[in-house]
């Protein structure tokens, strides 16, 4: 029997659009978080200084980088993509708090990435 997103065994246009948009956002976010997390793990000097300013120690930079790289990889695995997007949204929520409370800089990029990650999680449900 056909579900609401399938007619005669084929996905409807809205369902297909959701799948395609979900993959596009997943690929975009995977690239961004793989680069950002990789730079944290590779100890880019600007990021070392930023995490010194946060004050939790360099272990937190490695932890954040590992979460971002793991989330980026898992975004590309359909079974884990929704959970990876939610993980990355939580990481970005933490980044927003850090930008506002400790770094005193506008959290523009974390806000955009949080919205994209939450949208991806919704699309990949």
PDB file of C-alpha atoms in Angstrom:
ATOM      1  CA  UNK A   1       0.000   0.000   0.000  1.00  0.00           C
ATOM      2  CA  UNK A   2       1.303   3.456  -0.885  1.00  0.00           C
ATOM      3  CA  UNK A   3       2.288   5.793   1.936  1.00  0.00           C
ATOM      4  CA  UNK A   4       1.546   9.502   1.970  1.00  0.00           C
ATOM      5  CA  UNK A   5       4.917  10.200   0.357  1.00  0.00           C
ATOM      6  CA  UNK A   6       4.547   7.541  -2.346  1.00  0.00           C
ATOM      7  CA  UNK A   7       2.097   7.095  -5.160  1.00  0.00           C
ATOM      8  CA  UNK A   8       2.201   3.827  -7.095  1.00  0.00           C
ATOM      9  CA  UNK A   9       5.651   3.014  -5.671  1.00  0.00           C
ATOM     10  CA  UNK A  10       7.201   6.351  -6.669  1.00  0.00           C
ATOM     11  CA  UNK A  11       7.920   9.250  -4.300  1.00  0.00           C
ATOM     12  CA  UNK A  12       5.830  12.366  -4.772  1.00  0.00           C
ATOM     13  CA  UNK A  13       7.510  15.620  -5.814  1.00  0.00           C
ATOM     14  CA  UNK A  14       7.459  17.171  -2.304  1.00  0.00           C
ATOM     15  CA  UNK A  15       8.993  14.012  -0.834  1.00  0.00           C
ATOM     16  CA  UNK A  16      11.648  13.936  -3.545  1.00  0.00           C
ATOM     17  CA  UNK A  17      12.409  17.626  -2.998  1.00  0.00           C
ATOM     18  CA  UNK A  18      12.813  16.969   0.741  1.00  0.00           C
ATOM     19  CA  UNK A  19      15.249  14.125   0.062  1.00  0.00           C
ATOM     20  CA  UNK A  20      17.307  16.132  -2.445  1.00  0.00           C
ATOM     21  CA  UNK A  21      17.391  19.235  -0.239  1.00  0.00           C
ATOM     22  CA  UNK A  22      18.341  17.082   2.752  1.00  0.00           C
ATOM     23  CA  UNK A  23      21.280  15.611   0.828  1.00  0.00           C
ATOM     24  CA  UNK A  24      22.417  18.996  -0.463  1.00  0.00           C
ATOM     25  CA  UNK A  25      22.393  20.480   3.037  1.00  0.00           C
ATOM     26  CA  UNK A  26      24.090  17.380   4.450  1.00  0.00           C
ATOM     27  CA  UNK A  27      26.898  17.632   1.900  1.00  0.00           C
ATOM     28  CA  UNK A  28      27.332  21.362   2.521  1.00  0.00           C
ATOM     29  CA  UNK A  29      27.385  20.953   6.300  1.00  0.00           C
ATOM     30  CA  UNK A  30      29.682  17.933   6.094  1.00  0.00           C
ATOM     31  CA  UNK A  31      32.203  19.999   4.134  1.00  0.00           C
ATOM     32  CA  UNK A  32      31.986  22.990   6.484  1.00  0.00           C
ATOM     33  CA  UNK A  33      32.243  20.960   9.691  1.00  0.00           C
ATOM     34  CA  UNK A  34      34.961  18.691   8.345  1.00  0.00           C
ATOM     35  CA  UNK A  35      37.048  21.783   7.577  1.00  0.00           C
ATOM     36  CA  UNK A  36      36.239  23.587  10.844  1.00  0.00           C
ATOM     37  CA  UNK A  37      36.749  20.519  13.014  1.00  0.00           C
ATOM     38  CA  UNK A  38      39.881  19.547  11.120  1.00  0.00           C
ATOM     39  CA  UNK A  39      41.407  22.979  11.686  1.00  0.00           C
ATOM     40  CA  UNK A  40      40.677  22.658  15.408  1.00  0.00           C
ATOM     41  CA  UNK A  41      42.304  19.224  15.526  1.00  0.00           C
ATOM     42  CA  UNK A  42      45.315  20.493  13.550  1.00  0.00           C
ATOM     43  CA  UNK A  43      45.853  23.279  16.108  1.00  0.00           C
ATOM     44  CA  UNK A  44      45.468  26.309  13.856  1.00  0.00           C
ATOM     45  CA  UNK A  45      47.001  29.167  15.887  1.00  0.00           C
ATOM     46  CA  UNK A  46      43.925  31.435  15.714  1.00  0.00           C
ATOM     47  CA  UNK A  47      41.754  28.630  17.078  1.00  0.00           C
ATOM     48  CA  UNK A  48      44.252  27.785  19.823  1.00  0.00           C
ATOM     49  CA  UNK A  49      44.108  31.442  20.895  1.00  0.00           C
ATOM     50  CA  UNK A  50      40.300  31.504  20.691  1.00  0.00           C
ATOM     51  CA  UNK A  51      39.969  28.438  22.901  1.00  0.00           C
ATOM     52  CA  UNK A  52      42.521  29.932  25.333  1.00  0.00           C
ATOM     53  CA  UNK A  53      40.223  32.930  25.565  1.00  0.00           C
ATOM     54  CA  UNK A  54      37.258  30.645  26.311  1.00  0.00           C
ATOM     55  CA  UNK A  55      39.231  29.337  29.274  1.00  0.00           C
ATOM     56  CA  UNK A  56      38.309  25.660  29.356  1.00  0.00           C
ATOM     57  CA  UNK A  57      41.680  24.417  28.146  1.00  0.00           C
ATOM     58  CA  UNK A  58      42.867  22.936  24.885  1.00  0.00           C
ATOM     59  CA  UNK A  59      41.155  19.617  25.596  1.00  0.00           C
ATOM     60  CA  UNK A  60      37.909  21.455  24.822  1.00  0.00           C
ATOM     61  CA  UNK A  61      39.233  22.465  21.376  1.00  0.00           C
ATOM     62  CA  UNK A  62      40.084  18.836  20.636  1.00  0.00           C
ATOM     63  CA  UNK A  63      36.696  17.697  21.966  1.00  0.00           C
ATOM     64  CA  UNK A  64      34.838  20.269  19.854  1.00  0.00           C
ATOM     65  CA  UNK A  65      36.903  19.399  16.774  1.00  0.00           C
ATOM     66  CA  UNK A  66      36.239  15.694  17.276  1.00  0.00           C
ATOM     67  CA  UNK A  67      32.489  16.325  17.610  1.00  0.00           C
ATOM     68  CA  UNK A  68      32.491  18.415  14.429  1.00  0.00           C
ATOM     69  CA  UNK A  69      34.478  15.886  12.382  1.00  0.00           C
ATOM     70  CA  UNK A  70      32.403  12.969  13.686  1.00  0.00           C
ATOM     71  CA  UNK A  71      29.190  14.870  12.957  1.00  0.00           C
ATOM     72  CA  UNK A  72      30.406  15.738   9.453  1.00  0.00           C
ATOM     73  CA  UNK A  73      31.175  12.109   8.639  1.00  0.00           C
ATOM     74  CA  UNK A  74      27.920  10.835  10.139  1.00  0.00           C
ATOM     75  CA  UNK A  75      25.914  13.371   8.110  1.00  0.00           C
ATOM     76  CA  UNK A  76      26.850  11.306   5.057  1.00  0.00           C
ATOM     77  CA  UNK A  77      25.519   8.047   6.531  1.00  0.00           C
ATOM     78  CA  UNK A  78      21.721   7.989   6.035  1.00  0.00           C
ATOM     79  CA  UNK A  79      21.104   5.986   9.211  1.00  0.00           C
ATOM     80  CA  UNK A  80      22.940   8.562  11.359  1.00  0.00           C
ATOM     81  CA  UNK A  81      22.417  11.792   9.424  1.00  0.00           C
ATOM     82  CA  UNK A  82      19.520  13.105  11.478  1.00  0.00           C
ATOM     83  CA  UNK A  83      21.330  12.502  14.764  1.00  0.00           C
ATOM     84  CA  UNK A  84      24.537  14.001  13.378  1.00  0.00           C
ATOM     85  CA  UNK A  85      22.657  17.139  12.348  1.00  0.00           C
ATOM     86  CA  UNK A  86      21.165  17.398  15.843  1.00  0.00           C
ATOM     87  CA  UNK A  87      24.621  16.922  17.391  1.00  0.00           C
ATOM     88  CA  UNK A  88      26.042  19.702  15.228  1.00  0.00           C
ATOM     89  CA  UNK A  89      23.101  21.961  16.115  1.00  0.00           C
ATOM     90  CA  UNK A  90      23.897  21.472  19.806  1.00  0.00           C
ATOM     91  CA  UNK A  91      27.580  22.230  19.169  1.00  0.00           C
ATOM     92  CA  UNK A  92      26.550  25.431  17.384  1.00  0.00           C
ATOM     93  CA  UNK A  93      24.250  26.379  20.278  1.00  0.00           C
ATOM     94  CA  UNK A  94      27.307  26.107  22.532  1.00  0.00           C
ATOM     95  CA  UNK A  95      29.325  28.200  20.088  1.00  0.00           C
ATOM     96  CA  UNK A  96      26.638  30.898  20.182  1.00  0.00           C
ATOM     97  CA  UNK A  97      26.791  30.970  23.985  1.00  0.00           C
ATOM     98  CA  UNK A  98      30.609  31.182  23.876  1.00  0.00           C
ATOM     99  CA  UNK A  99      30.531  34.018  21.341  1.00  0.00           C
ATOM    100  CA  UNK A 100      28.020  36.019  23.349  1.00  0.00           C
ATOM    101  CA  UNK A 101      29.295  35.414  26.887  1.00  0.00           C
ATOM    102  CA  UNK A 102      33.072  34.960  26.591  1.00  0.00           C
ATOM    103  CA  UNK A 103      34.347  36.016  23.177  1.00  0.00           C
ATOM    104  CA  UNK A 104      32.043  39.055  22.936  1.00  0.00           C
ATOM    105  CA  UNK A 105      31.789  38.734  19.170  1.00  0.00           C
ATOM    106  CA  UNK A 106      28.753  38.399  16.931  1.00  0.00           C
ATOM    107  CA  UNK A 107      27.754  34.751  16.521  1.00  0.00           C
ATOM    108  CA  UNK A 108      26.601  35.164  12.911  1.00  0.00           C
ATOM    109  CA  UNK A 109      28.201  32.017  11.474  1.00  0.00           C
ATOM    110  CA  UNK A 110      27.178  29.738  14.376  1.00  0.00           C
ATOM    111  CA  UNK A 111      23.582  30.994  14.072  1.00  0.00           C
ATOM    112  CA  UNK A 112      23.496  30.245  10.335  1.00  0.00           C
ATOM    113  CA  UNK A 113      25.043  26.802  10.889  1.00  0.00           C
ATOM    114  CA  UNK A 114      22.595  26.066  13.719  1.00  0.00           C
ATOM    115  CA  UNK A 115      19.660  26.901  11.449  1.00  0.00           C
ATOM    116  CA  UNK A 116      21.083  24.779   8.611  1.00  0.00           C
ATOM    117  CA  UNK A 117      21.798  21.846  10.946  1.00  0.00           C
ATOM    118  CA  UNK A 118      18.296  22.004  12.472  1.00  0.00           C
ATOM    119  CA  UNK A 119      16.763  22.201   8.998  1.00  0.00           C
ATOM    120  CA  UNK A 120      18.832  19.214   7.902  1.00  0.00           C
ATOM    121  CA  UNK A 121      17.691  17.207  10.926  1.00  0.00           C
ATOM    122  CA  UNK A 122      14.074  18.034  10.087  1.00  0.00           C
ATOM    123  CA  UNK A 123      14.510  17.121   6.408  1.00  0.00           C
ATOM    124  CA  UNK A 124      16.334  13.846   7.184  1.00  0.00           C
ATOM    125  CA  UNK A 125      13.636  12.526   9.551  1.00  0.00           C
TER     126      UNK A 125
END
